[in-house]
XYZ file of C-alpha atoms in Angstrom:
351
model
C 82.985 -22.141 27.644
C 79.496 -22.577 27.825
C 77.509 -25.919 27.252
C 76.056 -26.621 24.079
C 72.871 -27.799 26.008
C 72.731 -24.935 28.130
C 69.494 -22.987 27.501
C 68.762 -19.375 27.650
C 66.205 -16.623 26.314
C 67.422 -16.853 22.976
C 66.397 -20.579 22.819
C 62.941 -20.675 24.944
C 60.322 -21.582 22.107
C 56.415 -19.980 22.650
C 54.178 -22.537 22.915
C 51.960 -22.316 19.702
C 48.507 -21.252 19.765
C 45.668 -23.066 18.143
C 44.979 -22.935 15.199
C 41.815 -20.437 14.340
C 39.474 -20.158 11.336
C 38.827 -16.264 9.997
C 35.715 -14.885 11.996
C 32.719 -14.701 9.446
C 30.084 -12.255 9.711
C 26.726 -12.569 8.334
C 27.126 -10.343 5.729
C 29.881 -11.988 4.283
C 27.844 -14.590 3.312
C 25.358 -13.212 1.342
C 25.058 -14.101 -2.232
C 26.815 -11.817 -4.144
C 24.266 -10.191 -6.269
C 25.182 -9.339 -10.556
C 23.558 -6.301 -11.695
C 22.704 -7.877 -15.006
C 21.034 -10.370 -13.526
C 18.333 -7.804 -12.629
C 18.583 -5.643 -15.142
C 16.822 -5.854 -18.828
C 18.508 -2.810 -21.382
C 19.371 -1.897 -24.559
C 16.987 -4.205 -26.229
C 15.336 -3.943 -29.344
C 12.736 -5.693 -31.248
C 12.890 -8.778 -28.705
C 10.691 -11.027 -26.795
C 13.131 -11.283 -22.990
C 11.979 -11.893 -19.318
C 12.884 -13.833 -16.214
C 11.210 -16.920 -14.731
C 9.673 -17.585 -11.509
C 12.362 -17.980 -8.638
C 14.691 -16.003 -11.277
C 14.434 -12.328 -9.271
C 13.729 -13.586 -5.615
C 12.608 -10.095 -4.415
C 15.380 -8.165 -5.945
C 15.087 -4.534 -7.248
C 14.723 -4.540 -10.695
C 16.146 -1.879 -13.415
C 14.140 -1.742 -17.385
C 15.658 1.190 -19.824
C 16.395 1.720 -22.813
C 13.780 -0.426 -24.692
C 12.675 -0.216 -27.870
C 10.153 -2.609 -29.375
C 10.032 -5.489 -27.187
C 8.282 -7.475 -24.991
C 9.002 -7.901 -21.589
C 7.973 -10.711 -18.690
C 8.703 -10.487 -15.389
C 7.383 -13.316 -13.787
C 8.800 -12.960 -10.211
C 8.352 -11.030 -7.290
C 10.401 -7.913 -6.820
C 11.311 -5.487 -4.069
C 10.767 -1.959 -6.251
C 11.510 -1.170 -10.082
C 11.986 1.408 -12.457
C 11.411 1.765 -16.139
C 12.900 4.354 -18.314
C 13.236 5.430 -21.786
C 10.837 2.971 -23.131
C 9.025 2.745 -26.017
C 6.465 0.470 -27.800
C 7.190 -2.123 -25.391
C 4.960 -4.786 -23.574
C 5.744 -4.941 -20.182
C 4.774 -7.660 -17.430
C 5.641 -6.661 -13.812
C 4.887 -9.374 -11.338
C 3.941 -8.871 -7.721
C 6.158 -6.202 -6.764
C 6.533 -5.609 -2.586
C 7.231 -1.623 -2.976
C 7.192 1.329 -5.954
C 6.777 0.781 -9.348
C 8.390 4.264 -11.228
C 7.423 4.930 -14.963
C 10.004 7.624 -16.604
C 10.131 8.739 -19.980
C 7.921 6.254 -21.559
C 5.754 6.307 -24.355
C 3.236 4.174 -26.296
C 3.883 1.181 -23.876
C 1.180 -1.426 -22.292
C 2.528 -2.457 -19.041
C 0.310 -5.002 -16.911
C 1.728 -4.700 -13.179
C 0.860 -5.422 -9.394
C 2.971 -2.924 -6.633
C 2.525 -1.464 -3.689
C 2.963 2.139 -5.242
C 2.846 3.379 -8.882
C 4.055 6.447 -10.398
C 4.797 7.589 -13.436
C 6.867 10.994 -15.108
C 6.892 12.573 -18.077
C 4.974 9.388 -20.230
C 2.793 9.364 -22.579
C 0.050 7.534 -24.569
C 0.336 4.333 -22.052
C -2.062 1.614 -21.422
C -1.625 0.581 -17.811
C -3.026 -2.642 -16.292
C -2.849 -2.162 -12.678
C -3.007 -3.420 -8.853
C -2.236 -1.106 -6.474
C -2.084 -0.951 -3.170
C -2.305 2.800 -2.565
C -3.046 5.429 -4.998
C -1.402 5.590 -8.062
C -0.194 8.974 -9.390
C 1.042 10.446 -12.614
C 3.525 13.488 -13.277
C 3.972 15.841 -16.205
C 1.764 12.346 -18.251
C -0.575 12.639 -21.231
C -2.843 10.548 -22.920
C -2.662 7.887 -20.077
C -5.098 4.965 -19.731
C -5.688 2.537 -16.918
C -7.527 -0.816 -16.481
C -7.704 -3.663 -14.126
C -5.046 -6.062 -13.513
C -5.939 -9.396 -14.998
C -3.540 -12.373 -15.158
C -2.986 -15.967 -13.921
C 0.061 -18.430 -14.078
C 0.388 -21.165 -11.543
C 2.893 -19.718 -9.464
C 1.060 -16.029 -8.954
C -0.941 -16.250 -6.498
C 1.823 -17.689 -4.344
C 4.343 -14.551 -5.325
C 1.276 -12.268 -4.198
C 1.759 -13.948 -0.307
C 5.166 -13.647 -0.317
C 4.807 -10.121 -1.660
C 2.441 -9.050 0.727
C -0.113 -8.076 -1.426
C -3.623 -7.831 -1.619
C -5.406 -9.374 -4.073
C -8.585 -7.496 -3.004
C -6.761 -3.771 -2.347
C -6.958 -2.340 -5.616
C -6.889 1.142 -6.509
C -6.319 1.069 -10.211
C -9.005 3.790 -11.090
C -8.214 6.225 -7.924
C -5.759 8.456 -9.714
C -3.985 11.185 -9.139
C -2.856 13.837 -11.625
C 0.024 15.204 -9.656
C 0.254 18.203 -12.441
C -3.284 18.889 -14.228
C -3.837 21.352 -17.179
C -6.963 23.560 -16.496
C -9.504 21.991 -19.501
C -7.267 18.533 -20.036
C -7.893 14.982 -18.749
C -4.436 13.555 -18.410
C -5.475 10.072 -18.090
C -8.731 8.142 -18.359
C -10.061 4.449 -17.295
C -10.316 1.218 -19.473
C -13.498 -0.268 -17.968
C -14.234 -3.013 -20.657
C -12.983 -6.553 -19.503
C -12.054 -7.736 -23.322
C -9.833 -4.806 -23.720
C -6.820 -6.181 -22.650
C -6.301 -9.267 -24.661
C -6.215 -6.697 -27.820
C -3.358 -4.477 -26.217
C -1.552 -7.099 -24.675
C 0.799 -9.942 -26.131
C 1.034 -13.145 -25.041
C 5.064 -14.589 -25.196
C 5.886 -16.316 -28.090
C 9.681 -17.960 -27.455
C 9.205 -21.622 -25.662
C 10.585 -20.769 -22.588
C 8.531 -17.880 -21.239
C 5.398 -19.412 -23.153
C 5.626 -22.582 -20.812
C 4.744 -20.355 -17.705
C 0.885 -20.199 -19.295
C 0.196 -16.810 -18.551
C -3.842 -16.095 -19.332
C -5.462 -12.807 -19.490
C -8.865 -13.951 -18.504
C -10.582 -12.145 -16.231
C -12.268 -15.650 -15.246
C -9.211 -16.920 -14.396
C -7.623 -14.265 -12.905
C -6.081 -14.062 -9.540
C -7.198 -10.515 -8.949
C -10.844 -9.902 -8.912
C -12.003 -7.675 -11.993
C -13.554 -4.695 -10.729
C -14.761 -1.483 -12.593
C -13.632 0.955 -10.140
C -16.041 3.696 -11.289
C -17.135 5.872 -7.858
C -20.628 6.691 -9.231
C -23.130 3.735 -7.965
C -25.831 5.967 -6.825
C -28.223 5.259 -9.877
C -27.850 1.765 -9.902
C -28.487 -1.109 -7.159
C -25.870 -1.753 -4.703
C -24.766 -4.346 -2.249
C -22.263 -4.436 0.033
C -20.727 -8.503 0.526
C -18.614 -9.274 3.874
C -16.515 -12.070 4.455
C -15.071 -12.791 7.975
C -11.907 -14.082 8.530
C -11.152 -17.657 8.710
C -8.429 -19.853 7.280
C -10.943 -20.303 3.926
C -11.860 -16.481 3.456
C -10.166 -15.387 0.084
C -11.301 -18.544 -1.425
C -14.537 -18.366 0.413
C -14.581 -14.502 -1.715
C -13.520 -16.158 -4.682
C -15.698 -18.936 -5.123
C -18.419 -16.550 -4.270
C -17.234 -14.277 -7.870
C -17.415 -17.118 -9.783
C -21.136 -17.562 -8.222
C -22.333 -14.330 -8.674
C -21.093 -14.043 -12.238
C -22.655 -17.584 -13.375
C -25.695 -16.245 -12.145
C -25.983 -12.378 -12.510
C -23.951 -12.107 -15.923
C -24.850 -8.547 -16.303
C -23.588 -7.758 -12.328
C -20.441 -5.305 -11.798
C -17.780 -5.546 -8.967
C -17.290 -2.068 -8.858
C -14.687 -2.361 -5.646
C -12.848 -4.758 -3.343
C -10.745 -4.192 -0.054
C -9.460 -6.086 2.520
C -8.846 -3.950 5.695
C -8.373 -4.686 9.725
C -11.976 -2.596 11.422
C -12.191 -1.352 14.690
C -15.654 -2.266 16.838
C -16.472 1.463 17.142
C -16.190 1.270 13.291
C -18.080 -1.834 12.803
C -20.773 -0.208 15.015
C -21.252 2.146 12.206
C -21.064 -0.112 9.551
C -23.315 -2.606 10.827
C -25.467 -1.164 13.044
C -25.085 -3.998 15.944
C -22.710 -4.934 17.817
C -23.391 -8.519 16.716
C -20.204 -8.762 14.346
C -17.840 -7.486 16.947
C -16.540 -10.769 17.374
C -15.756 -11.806 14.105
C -13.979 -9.019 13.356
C -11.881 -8.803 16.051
C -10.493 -12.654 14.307
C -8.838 -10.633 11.529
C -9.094 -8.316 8.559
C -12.633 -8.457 6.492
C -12.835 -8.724 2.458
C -15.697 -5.971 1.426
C -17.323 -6.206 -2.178
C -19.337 -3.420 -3.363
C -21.159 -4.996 -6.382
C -24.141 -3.395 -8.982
C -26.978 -4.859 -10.982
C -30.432 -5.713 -10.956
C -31.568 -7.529 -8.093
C -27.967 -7.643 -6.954
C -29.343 -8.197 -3.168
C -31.201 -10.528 -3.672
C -28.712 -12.559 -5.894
C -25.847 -11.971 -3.455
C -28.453 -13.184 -0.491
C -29.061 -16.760 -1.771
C -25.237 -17.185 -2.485
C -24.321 -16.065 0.976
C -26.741 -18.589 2.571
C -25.248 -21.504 1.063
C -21.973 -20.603 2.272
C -22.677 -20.033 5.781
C -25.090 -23.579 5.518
C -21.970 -24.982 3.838
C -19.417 -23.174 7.265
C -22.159 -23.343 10.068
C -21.621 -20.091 10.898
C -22.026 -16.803 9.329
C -18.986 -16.430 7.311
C -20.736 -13.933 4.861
C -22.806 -10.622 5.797
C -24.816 -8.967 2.813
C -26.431 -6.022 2.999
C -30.164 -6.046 3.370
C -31.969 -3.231 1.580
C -30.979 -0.388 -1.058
C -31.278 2.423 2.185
C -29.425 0.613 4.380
C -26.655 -0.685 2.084
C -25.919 2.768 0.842
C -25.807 4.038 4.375
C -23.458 1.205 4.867
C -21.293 1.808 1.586
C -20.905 4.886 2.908
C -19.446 4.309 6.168
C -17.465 1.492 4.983
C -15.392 2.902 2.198
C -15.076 6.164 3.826
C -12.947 3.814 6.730
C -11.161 1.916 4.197
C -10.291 5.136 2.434
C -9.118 6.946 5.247
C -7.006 3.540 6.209
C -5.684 2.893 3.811
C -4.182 6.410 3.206
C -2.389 6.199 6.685
């Protein structure tokens, strides 16, 4: 017989392994994302919206409105809006495309990188756009200047990655024009908004203080208009530096306390090359501070605009001790220099 203590295969024990959490993987730890959370639909006759920090760069889905008024007050990665109708619409800074479809007798104020819109009609659009904004198979289509402050937009414009001063609201194009019809036209009077657009009304998205002013406004008003030649022009430069946009926006508020009657017809903000700023400039005396980073350009209009502009920018660069703002000198050589600016901001910013 064989021991009871005797050992053989059948009683050898494997020694146990340690004990191992799951492997995780980046992606498995993601927030899980709700559609309705970023998604407004179906309503009717209602004031709805989202609060800052409530989108967090999501994409963002609007259809099916009727009637209603609708705040965005986030930044978002792209959105579409479809089968709307007499609806108020705030978009806030939005990173990519903004897509209109099947929309009619809306007022939508917005800020994208891209903007199109298909088969709408009778809109009034308040606009920042990066690039330039296009319409399809659209009628009776109006656009203005963005316009809008709340505390936390200028912030949600950094983290968007847009330019205050890049705006190509009146640079349309009709994607599909009738031979003898204007498609879409421009809203060039300031007031206009604050009788098209409603303010909110429920407690919660009235505490975010939203103001149409264009005082106020984090984008600069501008009138957009191409045609300058039959008034007085100056061009305004302001090299970069850790205070240049509020260097450029401290120097609005100057200019319009003293030259009431004065027009920003355009703004960019662009990176120049020296062979470009050669051309602009006509020295090489600037290559320097351009090489530091991108340059804000305003191209403004009025009577003795130059000479307003002049005394402003001297204070600043006594107030920097350096020269942190260029103006143009005289009306021959600041059209020259128009010119050749916005002809290089153009073709840059189409690339």
């Amino acid at each position: 017989m064989g021991c009871l203590h005797s050992t053989g295969w059948w009683s050898h024990k494997e020694p146990r392994e340690p004990h191992q959490e799951p492997k995780s993987y980046s992606w498995d730890k993601k927030d899980r994302v709700n559609p309705a959370d970023f998604t407004v639909e179906n309503v009717s006759n209602e004031e709805v919206g989202r609060l800052p920090g409530t989108i967090g760069g999501q994409q963002f889905i609007i259809q099916n409105c009727q009637a209603s008024q609708i705040y965005l007050f986030d930044c978002i990665n792209t959105i579409t809006i479809d089968d709307c109708s007499d609806c108020i619409i705030f978009v806030g800074p939005t990173t990519g495309s903004l897509f209109l479809r099947d929309c009619q007798d809306c007022v939508v104020m917005a800020a994208c990188g891209q903007f199109r819109t298909r088969d709408c009609c009778k809109m009034e659009i308040f606009l920042l756009c990066q690039t330039q904004p296009i319409i399809e198979a659209s009628t009776k289509m109006k656009f203005g200047c963005f316009q809008a402050f709340y505390p936390q937009l200028k912030d949600q414009f950094t983290v968007a990655g847009i330019s205050i001063f890049n705006n190509n609201w009146a640079n349309v194009h009709d994607f599909t024009p009738v031979d003898g019809e204007t498609n879409w036209s421009c809203i060039s009077q300031a007031n206009a908004l604050s009788s098209s657009f409603k303010l909110p009304e429920g407690e919660e998205l009235k505490s975010i203080d939203l103001n149409l002013s264009s005082d106020c406004s984090v984008v600069p008003y501008t009138y957009g208009s191409p045609v300058y030649a039959t008034q007085e022009a100056t061009l305004i430069f302001f090299f970069f530096d850790e205070a240049q946009h509020q260097r450029a926006m401290e120097f609005i508020a100057s200019l319009r306390a003293q030259a009431v009657e004065c027009k920003i017809q355009h703004s960019r903000e662009v990176m120049m090359e020296t062979a470009d700023a050669q051309r602009v400039f006509h020295t090489s005396e600037y290559k320097n501070a351009i090489n530091q980073g991108p340059v804000i350009a305003l191209l403004c209009l009025g009577d003795d605009i130059a000479g307003v502009c002049s005394k402003i920018a001297q204070q600043m660069n006594a107030a920097s001790s350096k020269q942190a703002v260029y103006v143009t000198s005289d009306s021959n050589t600041s059209n020259q220099q128009i010119d050749a600016f916005f002809s290089y901001a153009s073709m840059t910013m189409s690339m």
